[in-house]
Amino acid sequence: MSFPQNFLWGASTAAHQIEGNNTNSDWWAREHGHLPGARPVDQPSGDAADSYHRYRNDMRLLKEAGLDTYRFSIEWARIEPEQGFISLAMLDFYKRMVDTARDLELTPMVTLHHFTNPAWFARDTGWGDPRAVDLFARFVQHALPVIRDVDLVCTINEPNMLATIMAPANDDWSGIGVPPGDGVITEHLISAHQLAGAIVRGEGKQAGWSVATQAFIPEPGFEEAADDWSRSREDVFLDAASGDDWVGIQAYTRTRIGSTGALEAPEGSERTLTGWEYYPDALEYGIRRSWARNQAPIYVTENGIATQDDARRIDYTASALEGVSRAIDDGIDVRGYLHWSLLDNYEWGSFEPTFGLIGWDPVTFERTPKPSLAWLGEVAQRNAL
Ligand code: BGC
């Protein structure tokens, strides 16, 4: 199975999950109990993988394995730690990351917002407030020097998780799967995406956002119920990508929809360290659903598995890539595959679910590439499975 010419191969990360000490962010505040009402977490992010200091080495490992693209996010809370105060040094820092990627002949894909907000934004505004749209757009304006040498810009990562599982109003959701999307937050995120997209497109960049596709697969007879379920949790965000330069598809597992809504994973099914069903076909499902709704060119911006068994990571990824290849054979415009994640990382409350192609020592931060990194690098070099 070979992939199209110029297909991008790489891995993704997000600032808060690997950099460490993101102390001005709302997640840091939450981790230390300073965000009133927010769900408590098991572990704080602390130093995370200290990629803040080690990013060059991390990118070098990716490059040396044979991959060519690195998706990472810039941190609003570092660039604008207080409202209206822009840190020129932090803009420089992220510019150096882009320069480093370019030095290593990696294609950088930069995410402008990956789940975390500045603490002041969460405290005073939040995505439920209409002022959020302009505040984010202003940040994007300030961040333009960082992305001067970047072509692929992801405005907002998984807006559907921000509007569902991370919406303050859904904090006490105890149902299966993710709660329904908050309509007001959804509206603001779509406006913010459109505004940010217009700003970066004005600089000649290709803009898109990355959507969590959740493979809401209907049990026989529940097709309509699955569509209803999907609407506020996924479809509205895929639809908003129509006309974009590209859309990012992120897939991990499926959720079956039946008489009671979302169903538990089937009895006896293999579960990963996040508790999710092992279901690599979720990626093909997400790609096809997106293409049917918006026809936007696709980058797989995240796909992976939390496991200690690296051989299983390879199995999962190979199966997911077979699905990508089938979709391409059917004429769907898929332009790249970026694995989640380059490094084991802070999984929003815990370090236990390990998604990385590279592990690291929690005391010395020394990196240990896993066999899956070399395997994916070889696939990339052959441009074929
Ligand atoms: C997010 C990542 C996260 C991954 C695995 C996606 O929801 O974009 O931040 O680590 O899935 O849970």
Coordinates of C-alpha atoms and ligand atoms in Angstrom, one line a residue:
M1 CA 0.0 0.0 0.0
S2 CA 1.7 3.2 -1.1
F3 CA 0.8 6.7 -0.2
P4 CA 0.6 9.8 -2.5
Q5 CA 3.7 11.7 -3.5
N6 CA 4.4 14.5 -1.0
F7 CA 2.3 12.8 1.7
L8 CA 3.5 14.2 5.1
W9 CA 4.6 11.8 7.8
G10 CA 5.1 13.0 11.3
A11 CA 4.0 13.2 14.9
S12 CA 2.1 15.7 17.0
T13 CA 2.4 17.2 20.5
A14 CA 0.8 20.0 22.5
A15 CA 2.6 22.6 24.6
H16 CA 0.9 21.9 28.0
Q17 CA 1.3 18.2 27.6
I18 CA 5.1 18.2 27.1
E19 CA 6.7 21.5 27.9
G20 CA 6.3 21.6 31.7
N21 CA 5.7 24.6 34.1
N22 CA 2.9 26.2 32.1
T23 CA 2.1 28.1 35.2
N24 CA 0.0 30.9 33.8
S25 CA -2.5 28.5 32.2
D26 CA -6.0 27.6 33.3
W27 CA -4.9 23.9 33.4
W28 CA -2.1 24.7 35.8
A29 CA -4.6 26.5 38.0
R30 CA -7.0 23.6 37.8
E31 CA -4.3 21.1 38.6
H32 CA -3.6 23.0 41.8
G33 CA -7.2 23.6 42.8
H34 CA -7.2 27.3 41.9
L35 CA -10.0 27.0 39.3
P36 CA -13.2 27.1 41.3
G37 CA -15.7 24.3 40.4
A38 CA -13.4 22.6 38.0
R39 CA -13.0 18.8 38.1
P40 CA -10.0 17.8 40.2
V41 CA -7.2 15.9 38.5
D42 CA -5.1 12.9 39.7
Q43 CA -1.7 14.4 38.9
P44 CA -0.4 17.9 38.1
S45 CA 1.6 18.4 34.9
G46 CA 4.7 19.8 36.7
D47 CA 7.8 19.6 34.6
A48 CA 5.9 17.3 32.1
A49 CA 8.6 16.1 29.6
D50 CA 10.6 19.3 29.9
S51 CA 10.3 19.7 26.2
Y52 CA 10.4 23.5 26.8
H53 CA 14.2 23.0 27.1
R54 CA 14.6 19.8 25.1
Y55 CA 12.5 20.5 21.9
R56 CA 15.6 20.5 19.6
N57 CA 16.5 17.0 20.7
D58 CA 12.9 15.9 20.4
M59 CA 12.6 17.2 16.9
R60 CA 16.0 15.7 16.0
L61 CA 14.8 12.2 17.2
L62 CA 11.7 12.6 15.0
K63 CA 13.8 13.6 12.0
E64 CA 16.5 10.9 12.5
A65 CA 13.8 8.3 12.6
G66 CA 12.8 9.3 9.0
L67 CA 9.7 11.4 9.7
D68 CA 9.4 14.9 8.1
T69 CA 6.7 16.8 9.9
Y70 CA 6.2 18.0 13.5
R71 CA 3.0 19.4 14.8
F72 CA 3.2 21.4 18.0
S73 CA 1.3 24.1 19.7
I74 CA 2.2 27.5 20.9
E75 CA 0.9 28.5 24.4
W76 CA -1.3 31.5 24.7
A77 CA -0.8 31.6 28.5
R78 CA 3.0 32.1 28.0
I79 CA 2.6 34.6 25.2
E80 CA -0.1 36.6 27.0
P81 CA 0.3 35.8 30.7
E82 CA -1.8 38.7 31.7
Q83 CA -4.5 40.2 29.5
G84 CA -2.9 42.7 27.1
F85 CA 0.7 41.9 28.2
I86 CA 2.5 40.3 25.4
S87 CA 5.8 38.6 26.1
L88 CA 8.3 39.3 23.3
A89 CA 10.6 36.7 24.7
M90 CA 8.0 34.0 24.5
L91 CA 7.2 35.0 20.9
D92 CA 10.9 34.6 20.2
F93 CA 10.9 31.2 22.0
Y94 CA 8.3 29.8 19.7
K95 CA 9.9 31.4 16.7
R96 CA 13.1 29.5 17.6
M97 CA 11.0 26.3 17.7
V98 CA 9.9 27.0 14.1
D99 CA 13.4 27.9 13.1
T100 CA 14.7 24.6 14.6
A101 CA 12.1 22.6 12.7
R102 CA 13.2 24.4 9.5
D103 CA 16.9 23.8 10.3
L104 CA 16.2 20.1 10.6
E105 CA 14.3 20.2 7.4
L106 CA 11.0 19.3 9.1
T107 CA 7.7 20.8 8.1
P108 CA 6.3 22.6 11.1
M109 CA 2.5 22.5 11.6
V110 CA 1.6 25.0 14.3
T111 CA -1.5 24.8 16.5
L112 CA -2.6 28.1 18.0
H113 CA -4.8 26.7 20.7
H114 CA -4.6 23.3 22.1
F115 CA -7.1 23.0 25.1
T116 CA -5.3 25.4 27.4
N117 CA -6.2 29.1 28.0
P118 CA -4.4 31.7 30.0
A119 CA -5.7 31.6 33.6
W120 CA -7.0 35.2 33.3
F121 CA -9.1 34.2 30.3
A122 CA -10.7 31.3 32.1
R123 CA -11.3 33.4 35.2
D124 CA -12.6 36.6 33.5
T125 CA -14.1 35.4 30.2
G126 CA -14.0 31.7 29.1
W127 CA -15.3 30.5 25.8
G128 CA -18.9 31.1 26.9
D129 CA -18.4 34.8 26.8
P130 CA -18.7 36.5 23.4
R131 CA -15.6 38.6 24.1
A132 CA -13.6 35.4 23.8
V133 CA -13.7 35.6 20.0
D134 CA -11.9 39.0 19.9
L135 CA -9.5 38.1 22.7
F136 CA -8.4 35.0 20.8
A137 CA -8.2 36.9 17.5
R138 CA -6.0 39.5 19.1
F139 CA -3.7 36.8 20.4
V140 CA -3.5 35.4 16.9
Q141 CA -2.5 38.8 15.5
H142 CA 0.3 39.0 18.1
A143 CA 1.5 35.5 17.3
L144 CA 1.9 36.2 13.6
P145 CA 5.7 36.7 13.8
V146 CA 6.0 33.1 15.2
I147 CA 4.3 31.6 12.2
R148 CA 6.1 33.6 9.5
D149 CA 7.8 30.5 8.2
V150 CA 4.9 28.1 8.7
D151 CA 2.5 27.1 6.0
L152 CA 0.1 24.8 7.9
V153 CA -1.7 26.5 10.8
C154 CA -4.2 24.7 13.0
T155 CA -6.4 27.4 14.6
I156 CA -8.0 25.4 17.4
N157 CA -7.5 21.8 18.4
E158 CA -10.6 19.7 19.0
P159 CA -13.1 22.5 19.4
N160 CA -15.6 19.7 20.0
M161 CA -13.8 18.6 23.2
L162 CA -13.7 22.3 24.4
A163 CA -17.5 22.5 23.8
T164 CA -18.4 19.1 25.3
I165 CA -16.2 17.4 27.9
M166 CA -14.3 20.7 28.8
A167 CA -17.3 23.0 28.9
P168 CA -17.8 24.1 32.6
A169 CA -21.5 23.4 32.4
N170 CA -20.7 19.7 31.6
D171 CA -18.4 19.2 34.6
D172 CA -20.8 16.8 36.3
W173 CA -21.6 14.7 33.2
S174 CA -21.6 11.0 34.2
G175 CA -23.0 9.5 31.0
I176 CA -21.1 7.2 28.6
G177 CA -19.0 9.0 25.9
V178 CA -18.8 12.8 25.8
P179 CA -21.6 15.1 26.9
P180 CA -23.5 17.1 24.3
G181 CA -21.9 20.3 22.9
D182 CA -22.6 23.6 24.6
G183 CA -24.3 25.6 21.9
V184 CA -23.0 29.0 23.0
I185 CA -19.4 27.8 23.3
T186 CA -19.7 26.1 19.9
E187 CA -20.8 29.3 18.3
H188 CA -17.9 31.3 19.8
L189 CA -15.4 28.6 18.8
I190 CA -16.6 28.6 15.2
S191 CA -16.4 32.4 15.1
A192 CA -12.9 32.4 16.6
H193 CA -11.8 29.7 14.1
Q194 CA -13.2 31.8 11.2
L195 CA -11.6 35.0 12.4
A196 CA -8.2 33.3 13.1
G197 CA -8.4 31.5 9.8
A198 CA -8.9 34.8 8.0
I199 CA -6.0 36.4 9.8
V200 CA -3.5 33.6 9.0
R201 CA -4.8 33.2 5.4
G202 CA -4.2 36.9 5.0
E203 CA -0.5 36.0 5.6
G204 CA -0.6 33.3 2.9
K205 CA -1.0 30.4 5.3
Q206 CA -3.2 27.3 4.9
A207 CA -5.6 27.3 7.8
G208 CA -7.7 24.5 9.3
W209 CA -8.8 23.2 12.6
S210 CA -8.6 19.6 14.0
V211 CA -11.7 17.8 15.0
A212 CA -12.0 14.8 17.3
T213 CA -13.9 12.3 15.2
Q214 CA -15.4 9.7 17.5
A215 CA -16.8 7.1 15.2
F216 CA -20.4 7.1 16.5
I217 CA -21.3 3.8 14.9
P218 CA -25.0 3.0 15.0
E219 CA -26.3 -0.4 16.1
P220 CA -28.7 -1.7 13.4
G221 CA -31.8 0.5 13.4
F222 CA -30.2 3.4 15.3
E223 CA -28.8 5.3 12.3
E224 CA -30.9 8.4 13.0
A225 CA -30.1 8.2 16.7
A226 CA -26.3 8.2 15.8
D227 CA -26.8 11.2 13.6
D228 CA -28.6 13.0 16.4
W229 CA -25.8 12.1 18.8
S230 CA -23.1 13.2 16.5
R231 CA -24.6 16.6 15.7
S232 CA -23.5 18.8 18.6
R233 CA -20.5 16.5 19.4
E234 CA -18.9 16.4 16.0
D235 CA -20.8 17.2 12.9
V236 CA -21.2 20.9 13.5
F237 CA -17.4 21.2 13.8
L238 CA -16.8 19.1 10.6
D239 CA -19.4 21.2 8.8
A240 CA -17.6 24.4 9.9
A241 CA -14.5 23.2 8.1
S242 CA -16.2 23.4 4.7
G243 CA -14.3 25.9 2.6
D244 CA -11.2 25.6 4.8
D245 CA -7.8 24.9 3.3
W246 CA -7.7 21.6 5.1
V247 CA -9.2 19.8 8.1
G248 CA -7.4 17.8 10.8
I249 CA -8.9 14.5 11.6
Q250 CA -8.1 13.0 15.0
A251 CA -9.3 9.5 15.9
Y252 CA -8.7 7.0 18.7
T253 CA -11.7 4.8 19.3
R254 CA -15.4 4.3 18.5
T255 CA -18.6 4.9 20.4
R256 CA -21.5 2.6 19.5
I257 CA -24.9 4.2 19.5
G258 CA -28.0 2.2 20.5
S259 CA -31.3 2.3 22.4
T260 CA -29.8 4.1 25.4
G261 CA -27.5 6.4 23.5
A262 CA -23.8 5.8 23.8
L263 CA -23.1 2.1 24.7
E264 CA -20.2 0.7 26.7
A265 CA -17.5 -1.0 24.7
P266 CA -18.5 -4.6 23.8
E267 CA -18.0 -7.2 26.5
G268 CA -14.5 -8.7 26.4
S269 CA -13.1 -6.1 24.0
E270 CA -9.5 -5.0 24.3
R271 CA -9.1 -1.7 26.2
T272 CA -6.2 0.6 26.1
L273 CA -4.7 2.5 29.0
T274 CA -7.3 5.3 28.6
G275 CA -10.0 2.6 29.0
W276 CA -11.0 3.1 25.3
E277 CA -11.8 0.2 23.0
Y278 CA -9.0 -0.8 20.7
Y279 CA -10.5 0.2 17.4
P280 CA -8.0 1.4 14.7
D281 CA -10.8 1.6 12.1
A282 CA -12.0 4.7 13.9
L283 CA -9.6 6.7 11.7
E284 CA -11.0 5.6 8.4
Y285 CA -14.5 6.2 9.8
G286 CA -13.6 9.8 10.8
I287 CA -11.9 10.5 7.4
R288 CA -15.0 9.3 5.5
R289 CA -17.4 11.2 7.6
S290 CA -15.5 14.4 7.3
W291 CA -15.1 14.1 3.6
A292 CA -18.8 13.4 3.1
R293 CA -19.7 16.6 5.1
N294 CA -17.1 19.2 4.0
Q295 CA -14.8 17.9 1.1
A296 CA -11.9 19.7 2.8
P297 CA -8.5 18.2 2.2
I298 CA -7.5 16.1 5.2
Y299 CA -4.5 15.8 7.3
V300 CA -4.6 13.1 10.0
T301 CA -3.4 15.4 12.8
E302 CA -3.7 12.8 15.6
N303 CA -4.1 9.1 15.9
G304 CA -2.6 6.7 18.4
I305 CA -3.0 4.4 21.4
A306 CA -2.2 4.6 25.1
T307 CA -0.3 1.4 25.8
Q308 CA 2.8 0.0 27.5
D309 CA 3.0 -2.6 24.8
D310 CA 4.8 -0.9 22.0
A311 CA 4.2 -3.8 19.6
R312 CA 0.5 -3.2 20.0
R313 CA 1.1 0.5 19.1
I314 CA 2.6 -0.7 15.9
D315 CA -0.3 -3.1 15.2
Y316 CA -2.8 -0.3 15.9
T317 CA -1.0 2.2 13.7
A318 CA -0.6 -0.2 10.8
S319 CA -4.3 -1.1 10.9
A320 CA -5.3 2.6 11.1
L321 CA -3.0 3.4 8.1
E322 CA -4.6 0.6 6.1
G323 CA -7.9 2.5 6.6
V324 CA -6.2 5.7 5.4
S325 CA -5.0 4.0 2.3
R326 CA -8.5 2.6 1.5
A327 CA -9.9 6.1 1.9
I328 CA -7.2 7.5 -0.5
D329 CA -8.0 4.7 -3.0
D330 CA -11.6 5.9 -3.0
G331 CA -10.5 9.3 -4.0
I332 CA -10.4 11.1 -0.6
D333 CA -7.8 13.8 -0.5
V334 CA -5.7 12.8 2.6
R335 CA -2.4 14.6 2.6
G336 CA -0.5 13.4 5.7
Y337 CA -0.5 11.3 8.8
L338 CA 0.8 12.7 12.1
H339 CA 0.9 10.3 15.0
W340 CA -0.2 11.1 18.5
S341 CA 2.2 11.5 20.1
L342 CA 5.9 12.1 19.6
L343 CA 6.4 11.8 23.4
D344 CA 4.7 10.2 26.3
N345 CA 2.9 13.2 27.7
Y346 CA 0.6 14.7 30.3
E347 CA -2.7 13.2 29.5
W348 CA -4.9 15.9 31.0
G349 CA -4.8 14.8 34.6
S350 CA -2.4 11.9 34.6
F351 CA 0.9 10.6 33.1
E352 CA -0.3 7.0 33.1
P353 CA -1.7 6.7 29.6
T354 CA 1.4 6.6 27.5
F355 CA 0.8 7.6 23.8
G356 CA 4.4 8.3 22.9
L357 CA 6.7 7.0 20.2
I358 CA 9.4 8.2 22.6
G359 CA 9.5 7.6 26.4
W360 CA 11.5 9.6 28.9
D361 CA 12.9 9.2 32.4
P362 CA 10.9 11.2 35.0
V363 CA 14.0 12.3 36.9
T364 CA 16.6 12.9 34.2
F365 CA 14.2 13.4 31.3
E366 CA 16.5 11.3 29.2
R367 CA 14.6 10.2 26.0
T368 CA 14.2 6.6 25.0
P369 CA 12.8 6.1 21.5
K370 CA 10.5 3.1 21.2
P371 CA 10.6 0.6 18.3
S372 CA 7.4 2.2 17.1
L373 CA 9.3 5.4 16.2
A374 CA 11.7 3.5 14.0
W375 CA 8.9 1.5 12.5
L376 CA 6.9 4.7 11.6
G377 CA 10.0 6.3 10.3
E378 CA 10.6 3.3 7.9
V379 CA 7.0 3.5 6.7
A380 CA 7.5 7.2 6.0
Q381 CA 10.8 6.5 4.1
R382 CA 9.1 3.9 2.0
N383 CA 6.0 6.1 1.7
A384 CA 4.2 2.7 1.9
L385 CA 3.0 0.1 4.3
Ligands
BGC1 C1 -6.1 15.6 22.3 C2 -4.8 15.3 22.9 C3 -4.9 14.1 23.8 C4 -5.2 12.9 22.9 C5 -5.4 11.6 23.6 C6 -6.8 14.4 21.9 O1 -8.1 14.5 22.5 O2 -5.9 16.6 21.3 O3 -4.4 16.4 23.7 O4 -3.7 13.8 24.5 O5 -6.4 13.2 22.3 O6 -6.3 11.6 24.6

